[in-house]
CSV table of C-alpha atoms in Angstrom, one decimal:
chain,number,residue,atom,x,y,z
A,141,UNK,CA,-106.0,89.5,-162.6
A,142,UNK,CA,-106.3,88.3,-165.7
A,143,UNK,CA,-105.7,90.8,-168.6
A,144,UNK,CA,-109.1,90.2,-169.1
A,145,UNK,CA,-110.8,91.0,-165.9
A,146,UNK,CA,-109.0,94.4,-165.7
A,147,UNK,CA,-109.9,95.3,-169.3
A,148,UNK,CA,-114.0,94.7,-167.7
A,149,UNK,CA,-112.8,95.9,-164.3
A,150,UNK,CA,-112.0,99.6,-166.4
A,151,UNK,CA,-114.9,99.0,-168.8
A,152,UNK,CA,-117.3,99.0,-166.1
A,153,UNK,CA,-115.0,101.5,-164.0
A,154,UNK,CA,-117.9,104.0,-163.2
A,155,UNK,CA,-116.9,107.8,-163.4
A,156,UNK,CA,-119.1,108.8,-159.7
A,157,UNK,CA,-118.2,106.6,-157.8
A,158,UNK,CA,-120.2,102.4,-156.7
A,159,UNK,CA,-123.9,103.1,-156.2
A,160,UNK,CA,-127.0,101.5,-154.3
A,161,UNK,CA,-124.2,99.3,-151.8
A,162,UNK,CA,-127.3,99.3,-149.3
A,163,UNK,CA,-130.1,100.4,-148.6
A,164,UNK,CA,-132.1,101.4,-144.8
A,165,UNK,CA,-135.4,101.0,-143.8
A,166,UNK,CA,-136.7,102.9,-140.7
A,167,UNK,CA,-139.4,106.1,-140.0
A,168,UNK,CA,-141.5,107.1,-137.5
A,169,UNK,CA,-144.2,106.1,-140.0
A,170,UNK,CA,-144.4,102.6,-141.4
A,171,UNK,CA,-145.8,104.0,-144.8
A,172,UNK,CA,-145.1,102.4,-148.0
A,173,UNK,CA,-142.4,104.1,-150.0
A,174,UNK,CA,-142.1,104.3,-153.5
A,175,UNK,CA,-138.6,103.5,-155.2
A,176,UNK,CA,-138.2,105.9,-157.4
A,177,UNK,CA,-139.1,108.7,-160.4
A,178,UNK,CA,-137.4,109.6,-164.0
A,179,UNK,CA,-137.5,112.6,-166.0
A,180,UNK,CA,-136.2,112.1,-169.9
A,181,UNK,CA,-136.1,115.1,-172.6
A,182,UNK,CA,-135.1,114.6,-176.5
A,183,UNK,CA,-134.2,117.3,-178.6
A,184,UNK,CA,-134.9,120.8,-176.5
A,185,UNK,CA,-132.5,122.8,-175.7
A,186,UNK,CA,-131.2,123.1,-171.7
A,187,UNK,CA,-132.7,119.9,-171.2
A,188,UNK,CA,-131.0,120.1,-167.7
A,189,UNK,CA,-133.2,122.9,-166.3
A,190,UNK,CA,-136.0,121.3,-167.9
A,191,UNK,CA,-135.2,118.2,-165.9
A,192,UNK,CA,-134.8,119.7,-162.7
A,193,UNK,CA,-137.7,121.0,-163.1
A,194,UNK,CA,-139.5,117.2,-163.7
A,195,UNK,CA,-137.8,116.3,-161.0
A,196,UNK,CA,-138.3,119.1,-158.5
A,197,UNK,CA,-142.2,117.9,-159.9
A,198,UNK,CA,-141.5,114.2,-158.8
A,199,UNK,CA,-139.5,114.6,-155.8
A,200,UNK,CA,-142.3,113.0,-153.4
A,201,UNK,CA,-141.2,109.4,-155.6
A,202,UNK,CA,-138.0,110.4,-153.9
A,203,UNK,CA,-136.1,112.4,-151.6
A,204,UNK,CA,-132.5,110.7,-150.8
A,205,UNK,CA,-130.9,111.8,-153.8
A,206,UNK,CA,-131.3,112.9,-157.3
A,207,UNK,CA,-129.1,113.0,-160.6
A,208,UNK,CA,-129.1,114.5,-164.2
A,209,UNK,CA,-127.0,113.1,-166.8
A,210,UNK,CA,-127.2,115.4,-170.6
A,211,UNK,CA,-125.9,114.9,-173.8
A,212,UNK,CA,-125.0,118.0,-176.0
A,213,UNK,CA,-125.4,117.0,-179.6
A,214,UNK,CA,-123.9,119.9,-180.7
A,215,UNK,CA,-120.1,118.5,-179.0
A,216,UNK,CA,-120.5,115.4,-181.3
A,217,UNK,CA,-122.8,113.5,-177.9
A,218,UNK,CA,-120.5,114.8,-174.8
A,219,UNK,CA,-122.1,113.4,-171.8
A,220,UNK,CA,-122.5,115.3,-168.6
A,221,UNK,CA,-123.7,114.4,-165.4
A,222,UNK,CA,-124.1,114.7,-161.9
A,223,UNK,CA,-125.8,113.4,-159.0
A,224,UNK,CA,-126.0,114.1,-154.9
A,225,UNK,CA,-127.8,113.6,-151.9
A,226,UNK,CA,-130.7,115.1,-150.8
A,227,UNK,CA,-133.5,117.0,-152.8
A,228,UNK,CA,-133.1,118.4,-156.0
A,229,UNK,CA,-133.2,122.5,-155.0
A,230,UNK,CA,-130.3,120.9,-152.9
A,231,UNK,CA,-128.3,119.2,-155.1
A,232,UNK,CA,-129.0,121.3,-158.3
A,233,UNK,CA,-127.9,125.3,-158.7
A,234,UNK,CA,-127.4,127.0,-161.0
A,235,UNK,CA,-123.5,126.7,-161.4
A,236,UNK,CA,-123.6,122.8,-161.5
A,237,UNK,CA,-126.3,123.1,-164.3
A,238,UNK,CA,-124.6,125.3,-166.6
A,239,UNK,CA,-122.1,122.6,-166.5
A,240,UNK,CA,-124.8,120.1,-168.1
A,241,UNK,CA,-124.5,121.2,-171.2
A,242,UNK,CA,-127.2,119.7,-173.8
A,243,UNK,CA,-130.3,119.0,-175.5
A,244,UNK,CA,-131.1,115.8,-174.3
A,245,UNK,CA,-131.5,114.0,-170.5
A,246,UNK,CA,-132.2,111.4,-168.6
A,247,UNK,CA,-132.8,112.7,-164.4
A,248,UNK,CA,-133.6,110.3,-161.6
A,249,UNK,CA,-134.9,110.9,-158.1
A,250,UNK,CA,-135.0,108.5,-155.4
A,251,UNK,CA,-137.1,107.8,-152.0
A,252,UNK,CA,-135.4,109.3,-148.1
A,253,UNK,CA,-134.0,105.6,-146.7
A,254,UNK,CA,-131.9,105.9,-143.0
A,255,UNK,CA,-129.3,104.5,-143.0
A,256,UNK,CA,-128.5,103.9,-146.7
A,257,UNK,CA,-125.7,103.8,-148.8
A,258,UNK,CA,-126.5,107.8,-149.5
A,259,UNK,CA,-124.6,108.8,-153.0
A,260,UNK,CA,-124.0,105.2,-153.3
A,261,UNK,CA,-127.6,104.7,-154.4
A,262,UNK,CA,-127.8,107.7,-156.8
A,263,UNK,CA,-128.8,107.5,-160.2
A,264,UNK,CA,-128.1,108.2,-163.4
A,265,UNK,CA,-125.8,105.3,-163.1
A,266,UNK,CA,-123.4,106.4,-165.7
A,267,UNK,CA,-120.9,103.8,-167.4
A,268,UNK,CA,-118.5,103.4,-169.9
A,269,UNK,CA,-118.7,100.6,-172.6
A,270,UNK,CA,-117.0,99.7,-176.4
A,271,UNK,CA,-119.5,102.4,-177.8
A,272,UNK,CA,-119.0,105.3,-175.9
A,273,UNK,CA,-120.9,106.5,-172.7
A,274,UNK,CA,-124.4,104.6,-171.7
A,275,UNK,CA,-126.3,106.1,-168.9
A,276,UNK,CA,-129.5,104.0,-167.5
A,277,UNK,CA,-132.1,105.1,-165.5
A,278,UNK,CA,-135.3,103.5,-163.6
A,279,UNK,CA,-137.9,103.0,-161.6
A,280,UNK,CA,-139.1,99.7,-160.0
A,281,UNK,CA,-137.5,96.8,-159.4
A,282,UNK,CA,-136.1,92.8,-161.5
A,283,UNK,CA,-137.7,90.1,-160.0
A,284,UNK,CA,-135.0,88.1,-162.1
A,285,UNK,CA,-131.6,89.8,-161.5
A,286,UNK,CA,-130.4,88.1,-159.0
A,287,UNK,CA,-130.2,84.9,-161.8
A,288,UNK,CA,-128.9,86.8,-164.6
A,289,UNK,CA,-126.6,88.2,-162.1
A,290,UNK,CA,-124.6,85.1,-161.1
A,291,UNK,CA,-125.6,84.1,-164.6
A,292,UNK,CA,-123.3,87.3,-165.8
A,293,UNK,CA,-120.3,86.6,-162.8
A,294,UNK,CA,-120.1,83.3,-164.1
A,295,UNK,CA,-118.7,84.6,-167.4
A,296,UNK,CA,-116.3,87.5,-166.0
A,297,UNK,CA,-118.7,90.6,-165.6
A,298,UNK,CA,-117.5,92.5,-162.9
A,299,UNK,CA,-120.9,94.5,-161.1
A,300,UNK,CA,-119.3,97.8,-159.6
A,301,UNK,CA,-122.8,98.2,-158.1
A,302,UNK,CA,-125.4,96.0,-156.1
A,303,UNK,CA,-128.4,97.3,-158.0
A,304,UNK,CA,-130.4,95.4,-159.8
A,305,UNK,CA,-130.2,98.2,-162.7
A,306,UNK,CA,-126.8,97.2,-163.9
A,307,UNK,CA,-128.1,94.3,-164.9
A,308,UNK,CA,-129.2,95.4,-168.1
A,309,UNK,CA,-126.2,97.9,-168.7
A,310,UNK,CA,-123.9,94.5,-168.5
A,311,UNK,CA,-126.5,92.7,-171.0
A,312,UNK,CA,-126.0,95.4,-173.8
A,313,UNK,CA,-122.4,95.6,-173.3
A,314,UNK,CA,-121.6,91.9,-173.7
A,315,UNK,CA,-123.8,91.9,-176.4
A,316,UNK,CA,-122.3,92.0,-180.0
A,317,UNK,CA,-125.1,93.2,-181.8
A,318,UNK,CA,-126.2,96.9,-182.1
A,319,UNK,CA,-127.1,98.9,-179.2
A,320,UNK,CA,-131.2,98.9,-180.0
A,321,UNK,CA,-130.9,95.3,-180.6
A,322,UNK,CA,-128.6,94.4,-177.7
A,323,UNK,CA,-131.4,96.5,-175.5
A,324,UNK,CA,-134.5,94.7,-176.8
A,325,UNK,CA,-132.9,91.6,-175.8
A,326,UNK,CA,-132.3,92.3,-172.5
A,327,UNK,CA,-135.4,93.7,-172.1
A,328,UNK,CA,-136.7,90.5,-172.9
A,329,UNK,CA,-134.5,88.6,-170.6
A,330,UNK,CA,-136.2,90.6,-167.2
A,331,UNK,CA,-138.9,89.8,-165.4
A,332,UNK,CA,-141.0,92.1,-163.3
A,333,UNK,CA,-141.8,96.3,-163.3
A,334,UNK,CA,-139.8,98.6,-164.5
A,335,UNK,CA,-139.9,101.9,-166.6
A,336,UNK,CA,-136.3,102.7,-168.0
A,337,UNK,CA,-134.5,105.2,-169.9
A,338,UNK,CA,-131.4,104.7,-171.2
A,339,UNK,CA,-129.3,106.8,-173.2
A,340,UNK,CA,-125.9,106.8,-175.1
A,341,UNK,CA,-124.3,109.6,-177.1
A,342,UNK,CA,-126.9,109.3,-180.0
A,343,UNK,CA,-129.4,107.6,-178.9
A,344,UNK,CA,-132.4,107.8,-176.3
A,345,UNK,CA,-134.3,104.3,-175.0
A,346,UNK,CA,-137.7,104.1,-173.7
A,347,UNK,CA,-138.9,101.1,-172.4
A,348,UNK,CA,-141.5,99.7,-170.0
A,349,UNK,CA,-142.3,96.4,-168.6
A,350,UNK,CA,-144.6,94.4,-170.0
A,351,UNK,CA,-147.1,94.5,-167.7
A,352,UNK,CA,-147.0,98.2,-167.4
A,353,UNK,CA,-146.4,98.1,-163.4
A,354,UNK,CA,-144.6,101.0,-163.2
A,355,UNK,CA,-146.0,104.5,-164.6
A,356,UNK,CA,-144.0,106.0,-167.6
A,357,UNK,CA,-145.9,108.7,-170.0
A,358,UNK,CA,-144.8,111.1,-173.0
A,359,UNK,CA,-145.6,114.2,-173.4
A,360,UNK,CA,-144.5,116.9,-176.7
A,361,UNK,CA,-142.8,120.4,-176.0
A,362,UNK,CA,-142.1,122.1,-178.8
A,363,UNK,CA,-140.7,120.2,-181.4
A,364,UNK,CA,-139.0,117.7,-178.6
A,365,UNK,CA,-140.4,115.0,-176.1
A,366,UNK,CA,-140.1,114.6,-173.2
A,367,UNK,CA,-140.9,111.8,-170.9
A,368,UNK,CA,-141.6,111.1,-167.0
A,369,UNK,CA,-143.2,109.0,-164.4
A,370,UNK,CA,-146.0,111.3,-164.1
A,371,UNK,CA,-147.7,113.4,-165.8
A,372,UNK,CA,-147.7,116.3,-163.0
A,373,UNK,CA,-143.6,116.5,-164.3
A,374,UNK,CA,-145.2,117.3,-168.0
A,375,UNK,CA,-147.7,119.8,-166.6
A,376,UNK,CA,-145.3,121.6,-164.7
A,377,UNK,CA,-142.6,122.1,-167.9
A,378,UNK,CA,-145.6,123.2,-170.1
A,379,UNK,CA,-145.1,120.2,-172.2
A,380,UNK,CA,-148.1,118.7,-173.7
A,381,UNK,CA,-149.3,114.9,-172.7
A,382,UNK,CA,-149.4,112.7,-175.3
A,383,UNK,CA,-149.9,109.5,-174.2
A,384,UNK,CA,-148.9,106.4,-171.4
A,385,UNK,CA,-145.8,104.3,-172.8
A,386,UNK,CA,-147.9,101.4,-173.3
A,387,UNK,CA,-146.6,97.9,-171.7
A,388,UNK,CA,-143.6,96.1,-174.2
A,389,UNK,CA,-143.1,99.0,-176.0
A,390,UNK,CA,-139.6,100.4,-176.7
A,391,UNK,CA,-139.1,103.3,-178.4
A,392,UNK,CA,-136.2,104.0,-179.9
A,393,UNK,CA,-135.3,108.4,-180.4
A,394,UNK,CA,-132.3,109.5,-182.5
A,395,UNK,CA,-131.4,111.9,-185.2
A,396,UNK,CA,-133.6,110.3,-187.4
A,397,UNK,CA,-136.6,111.0,-185.1
A,398,UNK,CA,-138.9,108.8,-183.4
A,399,UNK,CA,-139.9,105.4,-184.3
A,400,UNK,CA,-142.4,102.8,-181.7
A,401,UNK,CA,-141.5,98.6,-181.7
A,402,UNK,CA,-142.2,96.3,-179.3
A,403,UNK,CA,-139.5,93.9,-177.2
A,404,UNK,CA,-142.6,91.9,-176.1
A,405,UNK,CA,-146.2,91.4,-176.7
A,406,UNK,CA,-148.7,92.9,-173.8
A,407,UNK,CA,-148.6,89.7,-171.6
A,408,UNK,CA,-151.8,91.2,-169.0
A,409,UNK,CA,-151.9,94.7,-168.1
A,410,UNK,CA,-151.8,95.5,-164.2
A,411,UNK,CA,-150.6,98.9,-163.3
A,412,UNK,CA,-149.6,99.5,-159.9
A,413,UNK,CA,-152.8,99.4,-157.5
A,414,UNK,CA,-150.8,101.7,-154.8
A,415,UNK,CA,-150.0,104.6,-157.6
A,416,UNK,CA,-153.6,105.1,-157.3
A,417,UNK,CA,-153.7,104.3,-153.9
A,418,UNK,CA,-151.0,106.2,-152.4
A,419,UNK,CA,-147.6,106.8,-154.2
A,420,UNK,CA,-149.1,109.9,-157.5
A,421,UNK,CA,-149.6,113.0,-156.8
A,422,UNK,CA,-153.6,114.2,-157.0
A,423,UNK,CA,-152.7,116.5,-160.3
A,424,UNK,CA,-151.7,113.3,-162.3
A,425,UNK,CA,-153.0,111.4,-164.5
A,426,UNK,CA,-152.3,107.3,-164.9
A,427,UNK,CA,-154.2,105.3,-167.6
A,428,UNK,CA,-156.9,108.5,-168.4
A,429,UNK,CA,-157.6,108.7,-164.9
A,430,UNK,CA,-157.2,111.4,-162.7
A,431,UNK,CA,-155.9,110.6,-158.9
A,432,UNK,CA,-157.5,113.4,-157.0
A,433,UNK,CA,-161.5,112.0,-158.9
A,434,UNK,CA,-160.2,108.5,-158.2
A,435,UNK,CA,-159.3,108.9,-154.6
A,436,UNK,CA,-162.3,110.4,-154.3
A,437,UNK,CA,-164.8,107.6,-155.3
A,438,UNK,CA,-162.3,105.6,-153.4
A,439,UNK,CA,-163.6,107.5,-150.3
A,440,UNK,CA,-167.2,107.4,-151.3
A,441,UNK,CA,-167.8,103.8,-151.9
A,442,UNK,CA,-165.9,103.3,-148.7
A,443,UNK,CA,-168.8,105.4,-147.4
A,444,UNK,CA,-171.2,103.1,-148.8
A,445,UNK,CA,-169.7,100.0,-147.9
A,446,UNK,CA,-169.4,100.9,-144.5
A,447,UNK,CA,-170.7,103.7,-143.6
A,448,UNK,CA,-170.7,105.1,-139.3
A,449,UNK,CA,-172.7,108.2,-137.6
A,450,UNK,CA,-169.8,110.9,-136.9
A,451,UNK,CA,-169.4,114.5,-136.7
A,452,UNK,CA,-166.4,115.1,-138.6
A,453,UNK,CA,-164.7,113.3,-141.5
A,454,UNK,CA,-160.7,113.7,-142.1
A,455,UNK,CA,-158.0,112.5,-143.8
A,456,UNK,CA,-154.2,111.4,-142.9
A,457,UNK,CA,-152.6,114.1,-144.8
A,458,UNK,CA,-151.8,114.4,-147.8
A,459,UNK,CA,-152.4,111.1,-149.9
A,460,UNK,CA,-156.0,110.8,-147.9
A,461,UNK,CA,-157.6,113.8,-148.4
A,462,UNK,CA,-159.2,113.2,-151.4
A,463,UNK,CA,-160.7,110.2,-150.4
A,464,UNK,CA,-161.9,112.0,-147.2
A,465,UNK,CA,-163.8,114.5,-149.5
A,466,UNK,CA,-165.2,111.5,-151.0
A,467,UNK,CA,-166.5,109.5,-148.2
A,468,UNK,CA,-167.6,113.2,-146.4
A,469,UNK,CA,-169.6,114.0,-149.8
A,470,UNK,CA,-171.2,110.5,-149.6
A,471,UNK,CA,-172.4,110.6,-146.3
A,472,UNK,CA,-173.3,114.2,-145.8
A,473,UNK,CA,-170.9,114.2,-142.8
A,474,UNK,CA,-168.8,117.5,-142.3
A,475,UNK,CA,-165.2,117.2,-143.9
A,476,UNK,CA,-162.9,118.8,-141.5
A,477,UNK,CA,-158.7,119.6,-141.0
A,478,UNK,CA,-158.2,117.1,-138.1
A,479,UNK,CA,-155.3,116.4,-138.8
A,480,UNK,CA,-151.9,118.6,-140.1
A,481,UNK,CA,-148.9,117.3,-141.6
A,482,UNK,CA,-145.7,119.4,-140.9
A,483,UNK,CA,-143.9,119.5,-144.3
A,484,UNK,CA,-140.9,120.7,-142.9
A,485,UNK,CA,-139.1,118.0,-140.6
A,486,UNK,CA,-136.7,116.9,-143.2
A,487,UNK,CA,-135.6,113.8,-143.9
A,488,UNK,CA,-132.8,113.8,-141.4
A,489,UNK,CA,-134.6,113.8,-138.0
A,490,UNK,CA,-132.6,112.2,-135.1
A,491,UNK,CA,-134.6,109.8,-133.0
A,492,UNK,CA,-132.1,108.2,-130.4
A,493,UNK,CA,-134.2,106.7,-128.2
A,494,UNK,CA,-137.3,104.3,-129.3
A,495,UNK,CA,-138.8,107.1,-126.2
A,496,UNK,CA,-138.4,109.7,-128.2
A,497,UNK,CA,-139.1,108.0,-131.8
A,498,UNK,CA,-142.7,107.6,-130.3
A,499,UNK,CA,-143.1,111.2,-129.6
A,500,UNK,CA,-141.4,112.1,-132.8
A,501,UNK,CA,-144.6,111.5,-134.3
A,502,UNK,CA,-145.8,114.7,-133.4
A,503,UNK,CA,-142.9,116.2,-135.2
A,504,UNK,CA,-144.8,115.3,-138.7
A,505,UNK,CA,-148.3,115.3,-137.7
A,506,UNK,CA,-150.8,117.3,-135.5
A,507,UNK,CA,-154.1,117.1,-134.2
A,508,UNK,CA,-155.9,120.0,-134.1
A,509,UNK,CA,-157.6,119.7,-130.6
A,510,UNK,CA,-160.2,122.7,-131.5
A,511,UNK,CA,-161.9,120.5,-134.6
A,512,UNK,CA,-161.7,117.4,-133.2
A,513,UNK,CA,-162.3,117.7,-129.2
A,514,UNK,CA,-165.6,116.2,-127.8
A,515,UNK,CA,-166.7,114.7,-131.1
A,516,UNK,CA,-167.0,111.2,-132.9
A,517,UNK,CA,-164.3,111.3,-136.0
A,518,UNK,CA,-163.8,109.1,-138.9
A,519,UNK,CA,-160.6,109.1,-139.8
A,520,UNK,CA,-159.6,107.8,-143.7
A,521,UNK,CA,-156.3,106.5,-144.4
A,522,UNK,CA,-154.6,105.0,-147.8
A,523,UNK,CA,-153.5,101.5,-146.0
A,524,UNK,CA,-152.2,99.7,-143.0
A,525,UNK,CA,-148.8,98.4,-143.3
A,526,UNK,CA,-147.6,97.3,-139.8
A,527,UNK,CA,-150.0,99.1,-137.8
A,528,UNK,CA,-147.5,101.5,-135.9
A,529,UNK,CA,-148.6,103.9,-137.7
A,530,UNK,CA,-152.6,103.8,-137.3
A,531,UNK,CA,-152.3,103.5,-134.3
A,532,UNK,CA,-150.1,106.1,-133.9
A,533,UNK,CA,-152.7,109.1,-135.5
A,534,UNK,CA,-155.5,107.0,-133.5
A,535,UNK,CA,-153.9,107.6,-130.5
A,536,UNK,CA,-153.0,111.4,-131.5
A,537,UNK,CA,-156.5,111.8,-132.6
A,538,UNK,CA,-158.2,110.6,-128.7
A,539,UNK,CA,-155.3,112.7,-126.8
A,540,UNK,CA,-156.9,116.1,-128.4
A,541,UNK,CA,-160.1,114.7,-127.5
A,542,UNK,CA,-161.8,113.0,-129.7
A,543,UNK,CA,-164.8,110.7,-128.1
A,544,UNK,CA,-164.4,108.0,-131.2
A,545,UNK,CA,-162.4,107.4,-134.1
A,546,UNK,CA,-163.9,105.4,-136.6
A,547,UNK,CA,-160.4,103.9,-139.1
A,548,UNK,CA,-161.5,103.8,-142.7
A,549,UNK,CA,-159.2,102.4,-145.5
A,550,UNK,CA,-159.3,103.4,-148.9
A,551,UNK,CA,-157.4,99.7,-150.1
A,552,UNK,CA,-158.3,96.1,-149.2
A,553,UNK,CA,-155.9,94.9,-146.3
A,554,UNK,CA,-152.6,94.8,-147.4
A,555,UNK,CA,-151.0,91.4,-146.6
A,556,UNK,CA,-148.2,90.3,-149.2
A,557,UNK,CA,-145.1,92.2,-149.9
A,558,UNK,CA,-144.4,94.1,-153.0
A,559,UNK,CA,-141.3,92.8,-155.7
A,560,UNK,CA,-142.0,94.9,-158.6
A,561,UNK,CA,-140.0,98.5,-157.0
A,562,UNK,CA,-141.8,99.5,-153.7
A,563,UNK,CA,-140.1,98.7,-150.7
A,564,UNK,CA,-142.8,96.9,-148.6
A,565,UNK,CA,-142.1,94.9,-145.3
A,566,UNK,CA,-141.7,91.2,-145.5
A,567,UNK,CA,-144.8,89.3,-145.2
A,568,UNK,CA,-144.5,88.2,-141.5
A,569,UNK,CA,-143.7,92.2,-141.1
A,570,UNK,CA,-147.6,92.9,-142.5
A,571,UNK,CA,-150.3,93.2,-140.1
A,572,UNK,CA,-153.4,92.2,-142.3
A,573,UNK,CA,-151.1,89.0,-143.2
A,574,UNK,CA,-151.5,86.9,-139.6
A,575,UNK,CA,-154.6,89.2,-138.2
A,576,UNK,CA,-158.3,89.3,-138.8
A,577,UNK,CA,-159.9,93.1,-139.4
A,578,UNK,CA,-161.1,93.1,-135.7
A,579,UNK,CA,-157.7,91.5,-133.8
A,580,UNK,CA,-156.1,94.8,-136.4
A,581,UNK,CA,-159.1,96.9,-134.7
A,582,UNK,CA,-158.2,96.7,-131.5
A,583,UNK,CA,-153.9,96.9,-132.7
A,584,UNK,CA,-154.6,100.0,-133.5
A,585,UNK,CA,-157.0,101.2,-130.8
A,586,UNK,CA,-159.6,102.4,-132.8
A,587,UNK,CA,-163.5,101.8,-131.9
A,588,UNK,CA,-164.6,100.5,-135.4
A,589,UNK,CA,-162.3,99.6,-138.4
A,590,UNK,CA,-163.4,98.9,-142.5
A,591,UNK,CA,-161.5,98.1,-145.4
A,592,UNK,CA,-162.3,99.0,-149.0
A,593,UNK,CA,-163.5,96.1,-150.9
A,594,UNK,CA,-161.5,94.2,-153.6
A,595,UNK,CA,-164.6,95.0,-156.4
A,596,UNK,CA,-165.1,98.3,-155.0
A,597,UNK,CA,-161.9,99.7,-155.3
A,598,UNK,CA,-161.4,98.1,-158.9
A,599,UNK,CA,-164.8,100.4,-159.4
A,600,UNK,CA,-163.5,103.2,-158.1
A,601,UNK,CA,-160.4,103.5,-160.1
A,602,UNK,CA,-162.4,102.6,-163.1
A,603,UNK,CA,-159.2,101.3,-165.4
A,604,UNK,CA,-159.7,98.8,-168.4
A,605,UNK,CA,-163.4,96.8,-169.0
A,606,UNK,CA,-162.5,93.5,-170.2
A,607,UNK,CA,-159.0,93.2,-168.4
A,608,UNK,CA,-158.5,91.5,-165.5
A,609,UNK,CA,-158.7,93.7,-162.4
A,610,UNK,CA,-159.2,96.2,-165.0
A,611,UNK,CA,-155.8,96.2,-166.0
A,612,UNK,CA,-154.3,96.6,-162.1
A,613,UNK,CA,-152.2,94.6,-160.3
A,614,UNK,CA,-153.5,93.9,-156.8
A,615,UNK,CA,-150.8,91.2,-155.3
A,616,UNK,CA,-150.4,93.3,-152.9
A,617,UNK,CA,-154.2,92.0,-151.3
A,618,UNK,CA,-154.6,89.2,-153.3
A,619,UNK,CA,-151.7,87.3,-153.7
A,620,UNK,CA,-152.1,87.0,-157.4
A,621,UNK,CA,-148.8,88.4,-158.8
A,622,UNK,CA,-148.5,89.1,-162.8
A,623,UNK,CA,-144.9,87.5,-162.8
A,624,UNK,CA,-143.8,84.9,-161.3
A,625,UNK,CA,-141.8,85.3,-158.3
A,626,UNK,CA,-139.2,84.2,-155.6
A,627,UNK,CA,-140.6,83.8,-152.8
A,628,UNK,CA,-138.0,82.8,-150.6
A,629,UNK,CA,-135.5,85.0,-151.9
A,630,UNK,CA,-135.2,89.2,-150.7
A,631,UNK,CA,-136.4,91.8,-152.4
A,632,UNK,CA,-133.7,93.7,-154.1
A,633,UNK,CA,-134.3,97.1,-155.3
A,634,UNK,CA,-133.3,98.7,-158.4
A,635,UNK,CA,-133.6,101.7,-158.1
């Protein structure tokens, strides 16, 4: 091994081990998975504790692992970090939070997988490079990461992880420019959907991709700044929402304050539609739209487009409750709690056989027999992916005595994979990519099936008038991706 290779190996040896060494996908439900959530603090004492509460508010975006990295400006920019498997409350306690002294921090939660790389998947990624320490946390996916990675490896870079996120660290480290200029150049090379928090011993950089695919907001708390994937995290710590980070923006925070730059022009605003439909908490706002109100409008519009006479309306918990209320209010059909979600089955529920796997659905979801028995039920859900979840829930309702089950979906048919940070099956596994609505209805054993129209969804969300799709990315529905994508490559994961 050459001296240069040894030097690079030492340069990129992470003090906490390797990350993102493998991903597994398995669940009783075939619901889509958000890749992760990020939270950052600048200029506020006890930043780690704030990050703890902020990440707890973002727990729905990731349940497998989490981490916090802090900088103590009073100690010359000393770095400390801790990561672990499990929920935020499991990974962090009083003892390890006390070791994370500092007034700056970045934190990360990663979504649950089964058979994944475990601790290897945890962020923030922390590196040593020529100017000191560098920590990176991101939500999203870099479409051209494999190409950049091959290029960097051909020039001697040694990657310690299989995460796309490491690409930006290498680009920064190889640049002869100062950190901010190097980061700006690196961001300009990336294609995809991402929200980055990059922290050194004396700076915090915040960046959103040129399309704003992944949500990222800024808040104020006293004299300091807070950044989060969703506004609900700001509310949790008592921070005041300031604004959304705009597509292509780069915020630089250091001892002289904050300055706002652009590393790229706004190409086409395209915020992920699934954030509105499913991922974000109903008490969060995205681009000025409250998620609960938007989902109610989706349900109302769905009722207008596809009314069916029934006795009760129920929503699949939790993301479809708001839409079910909207459907019920529009039609006058009573809303009832026909399905109950068990929140305490945990992330490690074991299904040693397919037979137990099928029965396992009742461990996570139950039909309320006294509510649905003898009733014609309208079941509201946010999406159909493979169709297996919908079939299981429809059968749950039938087993509980429902005489009819009419399925209403608050999104258009999900027929195309996501390349921007949402874990989706390949196109051939998406039931809407190969079956008609009637064929899907038969597959899920429903009496009727309706999807919200493309225009109906866009109007229900609201968004920015005059922009294409009102500033939404609808690629999973209409196959119109806002960036170039390689349809032949295996989807990768930045988080």
